[in-house]
Coordinates of C-alpha atoms in Angstrom, one line a residue:
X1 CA 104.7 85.8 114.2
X2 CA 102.5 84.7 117.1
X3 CA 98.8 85.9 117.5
X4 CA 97.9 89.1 116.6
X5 CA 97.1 91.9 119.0
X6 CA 94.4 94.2 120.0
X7 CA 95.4 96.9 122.0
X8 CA 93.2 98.9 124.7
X9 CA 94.7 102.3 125.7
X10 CA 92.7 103.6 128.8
X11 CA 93.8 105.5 131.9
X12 CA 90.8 104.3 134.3
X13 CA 92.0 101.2 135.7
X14 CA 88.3 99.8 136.1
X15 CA 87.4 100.4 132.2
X16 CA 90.7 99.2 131.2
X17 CA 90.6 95.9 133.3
X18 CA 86.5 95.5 131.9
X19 CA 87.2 95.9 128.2
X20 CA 90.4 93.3 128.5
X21 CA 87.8 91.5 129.8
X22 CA 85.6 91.6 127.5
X23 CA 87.7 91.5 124.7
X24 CA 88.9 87.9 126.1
X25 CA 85.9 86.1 126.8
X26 CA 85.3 86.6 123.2
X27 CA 88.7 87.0 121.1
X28 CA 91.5 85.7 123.4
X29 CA 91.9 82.6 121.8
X30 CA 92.7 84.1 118.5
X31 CA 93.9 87.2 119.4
X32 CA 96.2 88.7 121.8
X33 CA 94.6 90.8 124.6
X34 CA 97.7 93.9 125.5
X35 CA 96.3 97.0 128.3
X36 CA 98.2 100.1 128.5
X37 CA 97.3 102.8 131.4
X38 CA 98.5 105.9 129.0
X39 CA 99.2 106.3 125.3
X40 CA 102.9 106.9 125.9
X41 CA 102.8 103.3 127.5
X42 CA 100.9 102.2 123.8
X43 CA 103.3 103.8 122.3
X44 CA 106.1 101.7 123.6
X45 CA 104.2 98.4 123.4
X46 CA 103.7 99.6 120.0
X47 CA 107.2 99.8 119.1
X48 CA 108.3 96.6 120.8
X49 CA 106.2 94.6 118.3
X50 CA 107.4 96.1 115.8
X51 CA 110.6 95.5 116.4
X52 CA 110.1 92.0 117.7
X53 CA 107.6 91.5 114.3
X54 CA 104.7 91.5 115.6
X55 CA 101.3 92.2 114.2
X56 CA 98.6 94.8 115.3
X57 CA 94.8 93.9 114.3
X58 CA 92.8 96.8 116.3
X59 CA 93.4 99.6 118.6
X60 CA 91.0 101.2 121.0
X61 CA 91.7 104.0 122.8
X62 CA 89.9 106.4 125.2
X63 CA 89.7 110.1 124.1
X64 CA 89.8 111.6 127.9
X65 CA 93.7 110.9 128.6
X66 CA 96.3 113.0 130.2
X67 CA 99.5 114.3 128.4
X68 CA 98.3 113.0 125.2
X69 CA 94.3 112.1 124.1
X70 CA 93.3 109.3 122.2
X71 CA 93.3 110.9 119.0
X72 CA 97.1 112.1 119.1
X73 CA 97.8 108.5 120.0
X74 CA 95.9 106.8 116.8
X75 CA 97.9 109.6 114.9
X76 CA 100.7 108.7 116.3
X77 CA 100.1 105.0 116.3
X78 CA 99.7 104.8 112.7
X79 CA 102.9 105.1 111.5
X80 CA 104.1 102.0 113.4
X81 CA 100.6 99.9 112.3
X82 CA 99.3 101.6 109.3
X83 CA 96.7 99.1 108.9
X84 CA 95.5 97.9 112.2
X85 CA 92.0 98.8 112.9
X86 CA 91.2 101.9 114.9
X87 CA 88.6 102.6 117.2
X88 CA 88.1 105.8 119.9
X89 CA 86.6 105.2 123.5
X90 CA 84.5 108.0 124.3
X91 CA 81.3 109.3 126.6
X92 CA 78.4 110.8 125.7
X93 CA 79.9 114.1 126.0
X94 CA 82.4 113.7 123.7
X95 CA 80.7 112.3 120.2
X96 CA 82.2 115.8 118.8
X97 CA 85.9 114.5 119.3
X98 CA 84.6 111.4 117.8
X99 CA 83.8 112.9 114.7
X100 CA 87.0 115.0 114.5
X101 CA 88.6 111.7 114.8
X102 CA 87.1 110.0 111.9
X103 CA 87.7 112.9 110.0
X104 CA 91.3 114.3 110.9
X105 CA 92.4 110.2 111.9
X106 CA 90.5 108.3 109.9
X107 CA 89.6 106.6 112.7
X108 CA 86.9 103.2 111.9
X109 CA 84.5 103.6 114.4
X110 CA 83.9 105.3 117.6
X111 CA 82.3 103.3 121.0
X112 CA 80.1 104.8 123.5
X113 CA 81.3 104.3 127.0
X114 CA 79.3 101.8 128.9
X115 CA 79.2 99.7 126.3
X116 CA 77.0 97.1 127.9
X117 CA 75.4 94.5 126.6
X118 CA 78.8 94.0 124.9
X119 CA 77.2 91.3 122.7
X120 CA 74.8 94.0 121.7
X121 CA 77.4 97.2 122.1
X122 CA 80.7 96.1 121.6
X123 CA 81.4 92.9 119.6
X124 CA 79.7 93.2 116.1
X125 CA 81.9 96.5 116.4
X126 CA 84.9 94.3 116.8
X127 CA 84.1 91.5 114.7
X128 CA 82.8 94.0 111.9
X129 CA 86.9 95.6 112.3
X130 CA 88.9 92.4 112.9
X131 CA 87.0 91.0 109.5
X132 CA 88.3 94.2 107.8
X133 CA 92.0 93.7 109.2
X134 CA 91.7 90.2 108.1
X135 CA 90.6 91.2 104.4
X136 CA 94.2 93.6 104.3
X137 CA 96.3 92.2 106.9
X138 CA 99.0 94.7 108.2
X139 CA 102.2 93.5 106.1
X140 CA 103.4 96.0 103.9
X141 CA 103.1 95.9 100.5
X142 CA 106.5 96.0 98.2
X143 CA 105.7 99.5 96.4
X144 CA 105.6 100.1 92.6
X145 CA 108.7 101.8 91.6
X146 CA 108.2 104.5 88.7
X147 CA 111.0 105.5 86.7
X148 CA 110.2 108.8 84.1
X149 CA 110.4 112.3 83.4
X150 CA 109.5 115.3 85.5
X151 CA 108.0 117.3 82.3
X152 CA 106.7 114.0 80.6
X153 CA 103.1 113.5 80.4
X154 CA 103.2 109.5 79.7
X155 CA 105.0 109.8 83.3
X156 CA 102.5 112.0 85.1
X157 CA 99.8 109.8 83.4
X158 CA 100.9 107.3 85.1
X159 CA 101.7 108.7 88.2
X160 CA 98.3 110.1 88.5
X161 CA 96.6 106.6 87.8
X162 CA 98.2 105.0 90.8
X163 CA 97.7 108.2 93.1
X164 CA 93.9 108.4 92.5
X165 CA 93.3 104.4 92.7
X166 CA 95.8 104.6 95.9
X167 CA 98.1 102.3 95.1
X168 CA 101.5 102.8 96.7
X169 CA 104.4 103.6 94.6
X170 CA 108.0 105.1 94.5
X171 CA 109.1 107.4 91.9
X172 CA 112.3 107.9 90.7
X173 CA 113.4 110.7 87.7
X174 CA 115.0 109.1 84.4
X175 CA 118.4 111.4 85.9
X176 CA 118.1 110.2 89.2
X177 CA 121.0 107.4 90.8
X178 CA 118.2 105.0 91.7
X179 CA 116.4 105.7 88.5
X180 CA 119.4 105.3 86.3
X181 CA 120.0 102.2 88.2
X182 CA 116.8 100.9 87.5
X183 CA 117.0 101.3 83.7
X184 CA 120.3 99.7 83.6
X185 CA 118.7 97.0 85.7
X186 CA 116.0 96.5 83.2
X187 CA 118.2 97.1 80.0
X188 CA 116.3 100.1 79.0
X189 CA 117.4 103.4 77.5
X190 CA 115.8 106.9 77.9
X191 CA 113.2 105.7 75.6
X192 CA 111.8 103.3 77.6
X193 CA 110.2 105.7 80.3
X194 CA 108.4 105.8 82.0
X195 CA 109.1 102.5 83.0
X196 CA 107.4 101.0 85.6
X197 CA 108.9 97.8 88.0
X198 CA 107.0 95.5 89.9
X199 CA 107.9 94.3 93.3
X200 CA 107.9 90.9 92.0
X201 CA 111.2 92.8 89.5
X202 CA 108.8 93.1 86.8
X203 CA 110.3 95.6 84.3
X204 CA 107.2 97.9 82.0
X205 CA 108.0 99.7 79.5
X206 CA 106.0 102.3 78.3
X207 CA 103.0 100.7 79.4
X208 CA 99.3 101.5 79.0
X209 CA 97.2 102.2 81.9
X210 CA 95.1 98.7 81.8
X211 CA 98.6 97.2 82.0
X212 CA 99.4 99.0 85.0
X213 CA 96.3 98.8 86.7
X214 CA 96.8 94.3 86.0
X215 CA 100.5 94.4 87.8
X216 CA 98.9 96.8 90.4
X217 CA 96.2 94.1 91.6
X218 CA 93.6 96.5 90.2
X219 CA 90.5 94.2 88.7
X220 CA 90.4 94.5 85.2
X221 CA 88.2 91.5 84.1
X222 CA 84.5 91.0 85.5
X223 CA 83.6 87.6 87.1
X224 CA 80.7 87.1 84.8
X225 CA 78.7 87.5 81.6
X226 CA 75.5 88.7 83.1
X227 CA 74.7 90.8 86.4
X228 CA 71.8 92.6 87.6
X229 CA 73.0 95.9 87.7
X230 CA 75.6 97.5 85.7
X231 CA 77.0 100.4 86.6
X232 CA 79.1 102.5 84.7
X233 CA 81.3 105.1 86.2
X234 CA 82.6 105.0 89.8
X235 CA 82.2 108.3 91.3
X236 CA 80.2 109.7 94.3
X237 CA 77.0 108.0 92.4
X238 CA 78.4 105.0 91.0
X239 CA 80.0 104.5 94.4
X240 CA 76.2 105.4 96.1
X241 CA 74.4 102.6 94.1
X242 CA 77.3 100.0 94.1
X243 CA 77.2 99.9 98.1
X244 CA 73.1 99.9 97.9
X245 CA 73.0 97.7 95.1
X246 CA 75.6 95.1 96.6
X247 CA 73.9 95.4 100.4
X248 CA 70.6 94.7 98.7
X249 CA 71.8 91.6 97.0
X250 CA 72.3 92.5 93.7
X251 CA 74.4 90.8 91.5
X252 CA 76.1 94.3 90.9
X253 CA 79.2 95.7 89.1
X254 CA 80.8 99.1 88.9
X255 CA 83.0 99.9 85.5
X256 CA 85.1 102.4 85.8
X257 CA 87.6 103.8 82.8
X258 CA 90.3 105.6 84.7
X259 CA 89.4 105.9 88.7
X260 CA 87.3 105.0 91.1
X261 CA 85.9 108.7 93.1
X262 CA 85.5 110.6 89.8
X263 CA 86.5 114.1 90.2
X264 CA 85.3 114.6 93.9
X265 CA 88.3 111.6 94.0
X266 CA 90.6 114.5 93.4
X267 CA 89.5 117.0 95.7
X268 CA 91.6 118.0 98.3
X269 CA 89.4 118.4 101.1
X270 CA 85.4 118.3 100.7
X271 CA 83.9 120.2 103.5
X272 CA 80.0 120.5 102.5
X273 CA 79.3 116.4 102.5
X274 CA 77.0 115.9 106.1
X275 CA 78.6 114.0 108.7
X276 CA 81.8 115.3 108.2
X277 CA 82.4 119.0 109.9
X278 CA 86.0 119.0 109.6
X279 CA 85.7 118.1 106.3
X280 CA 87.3 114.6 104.0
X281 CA 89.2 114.1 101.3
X282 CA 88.0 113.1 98.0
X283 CA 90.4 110.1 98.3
X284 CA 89.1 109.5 101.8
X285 CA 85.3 109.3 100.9
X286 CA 86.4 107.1 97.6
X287 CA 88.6 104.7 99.9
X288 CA 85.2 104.2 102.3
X289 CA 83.0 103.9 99.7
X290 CA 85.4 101.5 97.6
X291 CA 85.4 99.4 100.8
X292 CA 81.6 99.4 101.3
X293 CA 81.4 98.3 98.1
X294 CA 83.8 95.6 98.2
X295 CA 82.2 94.4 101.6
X296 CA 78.5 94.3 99.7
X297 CA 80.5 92.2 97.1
X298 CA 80.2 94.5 94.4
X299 CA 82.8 93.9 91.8
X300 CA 84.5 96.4 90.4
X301 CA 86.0 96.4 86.4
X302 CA 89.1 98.6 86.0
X303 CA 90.1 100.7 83.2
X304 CA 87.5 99.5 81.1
X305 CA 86.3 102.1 78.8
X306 CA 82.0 101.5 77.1
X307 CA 81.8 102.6 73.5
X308 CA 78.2 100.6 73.2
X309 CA 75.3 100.3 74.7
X310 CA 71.7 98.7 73.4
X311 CA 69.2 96.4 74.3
X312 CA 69.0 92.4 73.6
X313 CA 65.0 92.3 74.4
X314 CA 65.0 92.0 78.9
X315 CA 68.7 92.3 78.7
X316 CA 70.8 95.5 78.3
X317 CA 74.1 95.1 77.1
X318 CA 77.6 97.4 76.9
X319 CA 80.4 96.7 74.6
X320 CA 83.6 97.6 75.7
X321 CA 86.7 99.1 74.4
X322 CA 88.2 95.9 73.5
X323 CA 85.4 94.3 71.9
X324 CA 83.7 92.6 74.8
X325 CA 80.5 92.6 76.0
X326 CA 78.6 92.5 79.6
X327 CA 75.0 92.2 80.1
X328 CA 72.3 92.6 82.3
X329 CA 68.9 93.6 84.0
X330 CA 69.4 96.9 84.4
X331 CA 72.0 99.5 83.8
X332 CA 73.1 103.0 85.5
X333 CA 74.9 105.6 83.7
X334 CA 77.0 107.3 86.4
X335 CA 79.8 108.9 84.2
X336 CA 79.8 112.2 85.7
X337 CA 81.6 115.2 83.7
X338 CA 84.8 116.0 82.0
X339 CA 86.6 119.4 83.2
X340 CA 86.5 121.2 79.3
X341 CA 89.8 121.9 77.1
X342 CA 91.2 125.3 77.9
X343 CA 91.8 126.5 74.0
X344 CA 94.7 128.7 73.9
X345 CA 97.7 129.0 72.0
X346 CA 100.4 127.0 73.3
X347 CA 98.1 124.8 76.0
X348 CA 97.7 121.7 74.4
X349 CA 101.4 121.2 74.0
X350 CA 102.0 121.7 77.4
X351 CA 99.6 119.6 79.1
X352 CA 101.3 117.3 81.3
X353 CA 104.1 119.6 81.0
X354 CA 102.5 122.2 83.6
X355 CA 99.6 122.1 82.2
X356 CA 96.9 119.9 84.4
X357 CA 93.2 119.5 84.1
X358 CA 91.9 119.0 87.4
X359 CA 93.7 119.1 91.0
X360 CA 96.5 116.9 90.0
X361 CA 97.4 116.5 93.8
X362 CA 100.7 114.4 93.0
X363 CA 102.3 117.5 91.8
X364 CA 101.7 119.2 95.0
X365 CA 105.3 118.7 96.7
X366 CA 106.9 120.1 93.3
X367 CA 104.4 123.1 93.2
X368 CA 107.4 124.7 96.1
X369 CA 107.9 127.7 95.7
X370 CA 106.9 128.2 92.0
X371 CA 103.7 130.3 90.9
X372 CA 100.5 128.6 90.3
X373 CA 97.9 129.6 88.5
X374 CA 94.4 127.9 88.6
X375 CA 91.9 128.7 86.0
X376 CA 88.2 128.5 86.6
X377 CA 85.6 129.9 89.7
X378 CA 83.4 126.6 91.3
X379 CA 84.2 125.3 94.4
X380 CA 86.6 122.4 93.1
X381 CA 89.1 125.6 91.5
X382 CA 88.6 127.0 95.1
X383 CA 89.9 123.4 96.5
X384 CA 92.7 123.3 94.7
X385 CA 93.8 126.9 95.5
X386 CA 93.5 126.2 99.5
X387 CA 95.5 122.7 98.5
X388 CA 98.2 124.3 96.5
X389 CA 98.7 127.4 98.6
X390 CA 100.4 125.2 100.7
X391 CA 103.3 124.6 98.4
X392 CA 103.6 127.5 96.3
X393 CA 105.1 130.9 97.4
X394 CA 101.7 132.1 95.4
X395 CA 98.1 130.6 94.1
X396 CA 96.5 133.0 91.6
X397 CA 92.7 132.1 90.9
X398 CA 91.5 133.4 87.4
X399 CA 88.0 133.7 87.2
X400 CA 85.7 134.7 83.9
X401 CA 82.6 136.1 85.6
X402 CA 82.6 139.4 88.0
X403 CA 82.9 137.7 91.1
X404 CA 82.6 134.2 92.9
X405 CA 79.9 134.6 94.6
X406 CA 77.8 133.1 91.4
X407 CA 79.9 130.1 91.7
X408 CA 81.5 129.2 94.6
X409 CA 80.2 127.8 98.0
X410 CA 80.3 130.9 100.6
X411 CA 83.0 128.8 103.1
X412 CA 84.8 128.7 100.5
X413 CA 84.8 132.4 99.3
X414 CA 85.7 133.4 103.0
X415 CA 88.7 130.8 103.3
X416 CA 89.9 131.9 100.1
X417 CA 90.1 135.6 101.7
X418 CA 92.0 135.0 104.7
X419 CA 94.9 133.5 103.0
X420 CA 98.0 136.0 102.4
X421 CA 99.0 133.9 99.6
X422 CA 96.2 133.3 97.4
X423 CA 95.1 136.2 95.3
X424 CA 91.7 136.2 93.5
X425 CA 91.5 138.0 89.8
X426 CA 87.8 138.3 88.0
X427 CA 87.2 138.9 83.9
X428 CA 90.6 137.0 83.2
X429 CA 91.3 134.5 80.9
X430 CA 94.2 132.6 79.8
X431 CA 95.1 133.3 76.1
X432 CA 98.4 132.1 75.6
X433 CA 101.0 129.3 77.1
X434 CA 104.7 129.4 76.5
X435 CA 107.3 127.3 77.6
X436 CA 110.5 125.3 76.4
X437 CA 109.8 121.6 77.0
X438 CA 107.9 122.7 80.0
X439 CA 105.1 125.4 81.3
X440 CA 106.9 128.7 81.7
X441 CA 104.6 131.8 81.1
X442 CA 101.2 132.0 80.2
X443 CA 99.2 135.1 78.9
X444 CA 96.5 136.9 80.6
X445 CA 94.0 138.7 79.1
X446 CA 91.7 141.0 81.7
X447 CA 88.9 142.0 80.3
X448 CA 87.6 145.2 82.6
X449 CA 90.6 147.5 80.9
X450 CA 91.1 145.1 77.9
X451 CA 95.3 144.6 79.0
X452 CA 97.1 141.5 78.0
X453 CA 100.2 140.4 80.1
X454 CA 102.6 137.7 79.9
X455 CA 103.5 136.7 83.7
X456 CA 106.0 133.8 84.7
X457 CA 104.0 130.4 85.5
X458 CA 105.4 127.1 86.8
X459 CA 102.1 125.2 86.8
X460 CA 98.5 125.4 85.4
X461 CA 95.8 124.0 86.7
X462 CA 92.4 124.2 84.5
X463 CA 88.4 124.1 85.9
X464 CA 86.7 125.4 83.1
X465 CA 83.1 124.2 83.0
X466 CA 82.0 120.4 82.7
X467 CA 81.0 118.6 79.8
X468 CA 79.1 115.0 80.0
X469 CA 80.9 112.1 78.1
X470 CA 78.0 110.9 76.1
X471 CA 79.0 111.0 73.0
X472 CA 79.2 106.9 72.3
X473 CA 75.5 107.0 73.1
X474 CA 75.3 108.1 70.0
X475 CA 70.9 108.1 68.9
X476 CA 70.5 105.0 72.2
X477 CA 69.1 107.7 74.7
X478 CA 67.4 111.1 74.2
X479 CA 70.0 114.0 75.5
X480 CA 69.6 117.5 76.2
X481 CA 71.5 120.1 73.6
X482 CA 74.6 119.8 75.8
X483 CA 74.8 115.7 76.2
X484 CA 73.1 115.3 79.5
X485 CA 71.1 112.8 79.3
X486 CA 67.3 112.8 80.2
X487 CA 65.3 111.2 82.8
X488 CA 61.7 111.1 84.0
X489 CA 59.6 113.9 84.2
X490 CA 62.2 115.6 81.2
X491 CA 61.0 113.0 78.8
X492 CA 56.8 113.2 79.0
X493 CA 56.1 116.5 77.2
X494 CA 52.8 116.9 76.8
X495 CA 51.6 114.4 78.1
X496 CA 53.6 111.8 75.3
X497 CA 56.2 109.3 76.4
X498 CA 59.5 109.4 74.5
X499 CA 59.1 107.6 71.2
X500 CA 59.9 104.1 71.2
X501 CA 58.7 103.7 75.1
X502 CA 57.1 100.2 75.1
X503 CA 55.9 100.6 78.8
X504 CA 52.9 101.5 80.1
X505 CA 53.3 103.6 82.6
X506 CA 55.9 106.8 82.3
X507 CA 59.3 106.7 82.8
X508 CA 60.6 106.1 86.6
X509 CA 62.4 109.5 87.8
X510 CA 65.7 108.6 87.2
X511 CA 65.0 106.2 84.1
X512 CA 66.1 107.1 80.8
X513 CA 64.2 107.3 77.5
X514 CA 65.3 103.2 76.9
X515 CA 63.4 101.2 79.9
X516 CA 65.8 99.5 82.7
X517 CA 68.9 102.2 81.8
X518 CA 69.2 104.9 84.5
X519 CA 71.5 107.7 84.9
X520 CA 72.4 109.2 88.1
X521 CA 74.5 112.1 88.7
X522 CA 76.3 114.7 86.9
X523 CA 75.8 113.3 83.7
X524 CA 72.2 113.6 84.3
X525 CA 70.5 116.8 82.6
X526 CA 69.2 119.1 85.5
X527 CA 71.1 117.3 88.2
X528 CA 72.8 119.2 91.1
X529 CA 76.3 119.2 90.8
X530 CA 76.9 118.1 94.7
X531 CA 78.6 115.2 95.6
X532 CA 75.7 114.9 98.8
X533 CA 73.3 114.7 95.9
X534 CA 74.9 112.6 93.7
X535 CA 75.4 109.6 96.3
X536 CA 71.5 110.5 97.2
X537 CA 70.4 109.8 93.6
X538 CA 73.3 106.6 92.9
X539 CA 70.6 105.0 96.1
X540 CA 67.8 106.2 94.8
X541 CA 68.6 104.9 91.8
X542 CA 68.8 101.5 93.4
X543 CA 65.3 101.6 94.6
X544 CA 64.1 102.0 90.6
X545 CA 65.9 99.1 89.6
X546 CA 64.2 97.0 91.8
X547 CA 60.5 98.3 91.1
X548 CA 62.0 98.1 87.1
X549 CA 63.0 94.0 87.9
X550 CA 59.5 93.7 90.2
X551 CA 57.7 95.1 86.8
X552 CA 59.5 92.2 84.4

């Protein structure tokens, strides 16, 4: 295979021949040093190696190019080397396109032209993207195949696991050639689907999710018996205070039961979060964050569900699922909220039929032409209507309340406006699903001239409200009358700590009414429901930890 390459695209002969320069006093005797003068030049270069099997560690290129800037080149560059490194050349006057490039590109990291000192400017940029390359190399991974049914929700359960936790797979219907192929390969019948194949040949059938997640590389056991922090719940928070807890040198891991990013995992495109203008998707943010945490050497515990939590004296321990139990220092609660059942007749049969809680992006493609209807009025329903209006021939939003405003972010409001085919409706509620083996009608009720209507519907999508999922807590921590759970201030009425407190001093502003366990987050009563605010209180929540260990 040869050395790998890093690849300068630059159009200025001087600034190309000094960053080759660069780049070999310091890498050339690992790396391959290749100069293009254009990106249609890369572009070859690029090519060639593929064909001749080469590899492709990092890519700079400078935004200010003729015929094509630097950011149409990454974009174009990264279907031939999806996982080489990419980095944008630009001047003062151009950090905006910078940002648009991390955004629209995900480009890594952006340098500011002159970069000298380059040992101050240039190479811990380098190093910091040749030691991520290194981590993933750029060889492609066999994918997953998944064999199932379009209508089945085993299959879309499992479908949606590996889309949120981004691991690549193929699917294939039950009625397909290469599905039928695959079943006779594995000597199973119709009732083994789904069935899910390994690239190692691997036949599953019918698996759980925790067996998926073990074939899929996913870590599903933790590397000790006792940590420092224990975090349960992976999104934007539990992501916040894995990468602070981990950089800080915590002995630190993140349990998560389904996914890593939580809900704001699912959205299509968040455009409120700072430092992003154009906007990121949830899986986007999760993927950084996931590899922040990773870097900090966080572990992470897939598919692991808590049932139990208590404390052993200093130590605070959580019982699993399957009967195991992790302890340590300190604990955050991080579990966010759960999208609540829409009760009406017919919808609980139907779910995972056409019937989705959440944006369920993996059925975007086979939203085409259909009608979709999307129940509820925050800014994740309005989301998933920009999302799906891309597929369907129309996105209906039904909203309870007179109006969004009360609700939903204003952006949001105004983007839902100016498209044709998205078409708001206040005081409606679904009543009624129908539908033979699948979702096809569902029944509207509109309350401002008390009518009820039956209208044709391919696919439901439900954001009703949030509920916390804090019932295993059972009497552990004081909640509010919903199931947040309460921290600081909340707990002191009075003047009087929460009974049982066996500290003397009050409870730290994120500390629960059990010493050493935080929450963080959604699942935290009075909480904004931001995803800005929930990584802001996952650090902060960091910070506590240490002044609760300082305290011991």
């Amino acid at each position: 295979m040869g050395q790998p390459a890093i690849l300068t695209v630059d159009d200025d002969p001087s600034v190309s021949r000094a960053i080759a320069r660069d780049l070999r006093r310091r890498y050339g005797d690992k790396y391959r040093i290749i100069r293009a003068s254009s990106a249609s030049e890369a572009l070859d270069v690029l090519r060639e190696l593929k064909l001749r099997g080469g590899r492709v560690a990092v890519m700079l290129a400078d935004y200010r190019m003729p015929q094509m800037n630097g950011i149409d080149f990454l974009e174009q560059a990264m279907d031939l080397f999806p996982h080489a490194r990419r980095a944008l050349l630009t001047a003062y006057a151009d950090t905006d396109a910078a940002i648009q490039a991390i955004n629209v590109v995900d480009v890594d990291h952006y340098l500011l032209k002159p970069w000298d000192p380059p040992e101050e400017k240039l190479y811990p940029v380098l190093d910091a993207l040749l030691d991520a390359w290194q981590a993933t190399g750029d060889t492609e991974l066999p994918d997953i195949r998944v064999v199932g049914h379009r209508w089945s929700e085993p299959s879309f359960q499992i479908r949606d696991f590996l889309a949120r936790n981004l691991v690549p797979y193929r699917y294939f219907g039950a009625d397909e050639p290469e599905g039928r192929r695959l079943l006779e390969a594995a000597n199973a019948g119709p009732e083994s689907v789904p069935l899910v194949v390994t690239a190692e040949g691997r036949a599953l059938s019918r698996p759980t999710v925790q067996q998926v997640a073990e074939v899929a590389g996913l870590s599903t056991s933790p590397g000790r018996d006792f940590y420092d922090l224990i975090i349960v719940g992976g999104g934007p928070a539990g992501l916040g205070a894995a990468v602070y807890g981990g950089s800080e040198g915590l002995k630190t891991l993140l349990v998560e039961r389904q996914a890593v990013g939580g809900q704001a995992g699912q959205s299509s495109r968040i455009e409120n979060y700072l430092g992003f203008p154009d906007g990121i998707s949830g899986a986007q943010l999760t993927e950084r964050a996931r590899r922040q945490s990773d870097k900090f050497a966080a572990e992470t515990l897939n598919t692991r569900e808590v049932v139990g939590l208590r404390a052993d004296g200093s130590a605070r321990t959580l019982t699993l699922a399957d009967g195991r139990e992790i302890s340590s220092h300190a604990i955050l609660l991080a579990t966010g909220v759960s999208y609540r059942p829409l009760i009406a007749d017919g919808v609980a049969d139907l779910t995972g039929s056409g019937v989705f809680y959440g944006s369920a992006s993996t059925e975007g493609p086979a939203c085409s032409g259909t009608d979709v209807y999307i129940v509820g009025g925050a800014n994740s329903a309005g989301q998933a209507a920009l999302f799906f209006s891309k597929y369907a021939r129309k996105v209906t939003l039904l909203v309870r309340g007179d109006s969004l405003e009360s609700s939903m972010s204003y952006y949001l409001i105004q983007q839902l406006a100016q498209i044709e085919n998205i078409e708001v409706r206040t005081r409606c509620e679904v009543i009624g699903a129908q539908g033979d083996g699948h979702l096809q009608a569902i029944t509207i009720c509109d309350s401002k001239d008390g009518t009820k209507a039956t209208v044709e519907c391919g696919y439901l999508f439900v954001f009703i409200g949030a509920e916390p999922r804090t019932d295993w807590l059972g009497d552990t921590l004081v909640r509010d009358g919903k199931g947040f759970i309460r921290t600081g201030p909340d707990l002191v009425g009075n003047g009087e700590r929460p009974r049982g407190w066996d500290r003397d001093r009050d409870p730290f502003y994120l500390e629960s009414s059990v010493p050493g366990i935080f929450a963080a987050g959604d699942v935290r009563a009075n909480s904004i429901k931001r995803v800005a605010s929930a990584v802001g209180e996952g650090a902060m929540a960091v910070a506590l930890v240490h002044r609760y260990l300082e305290a011991q």
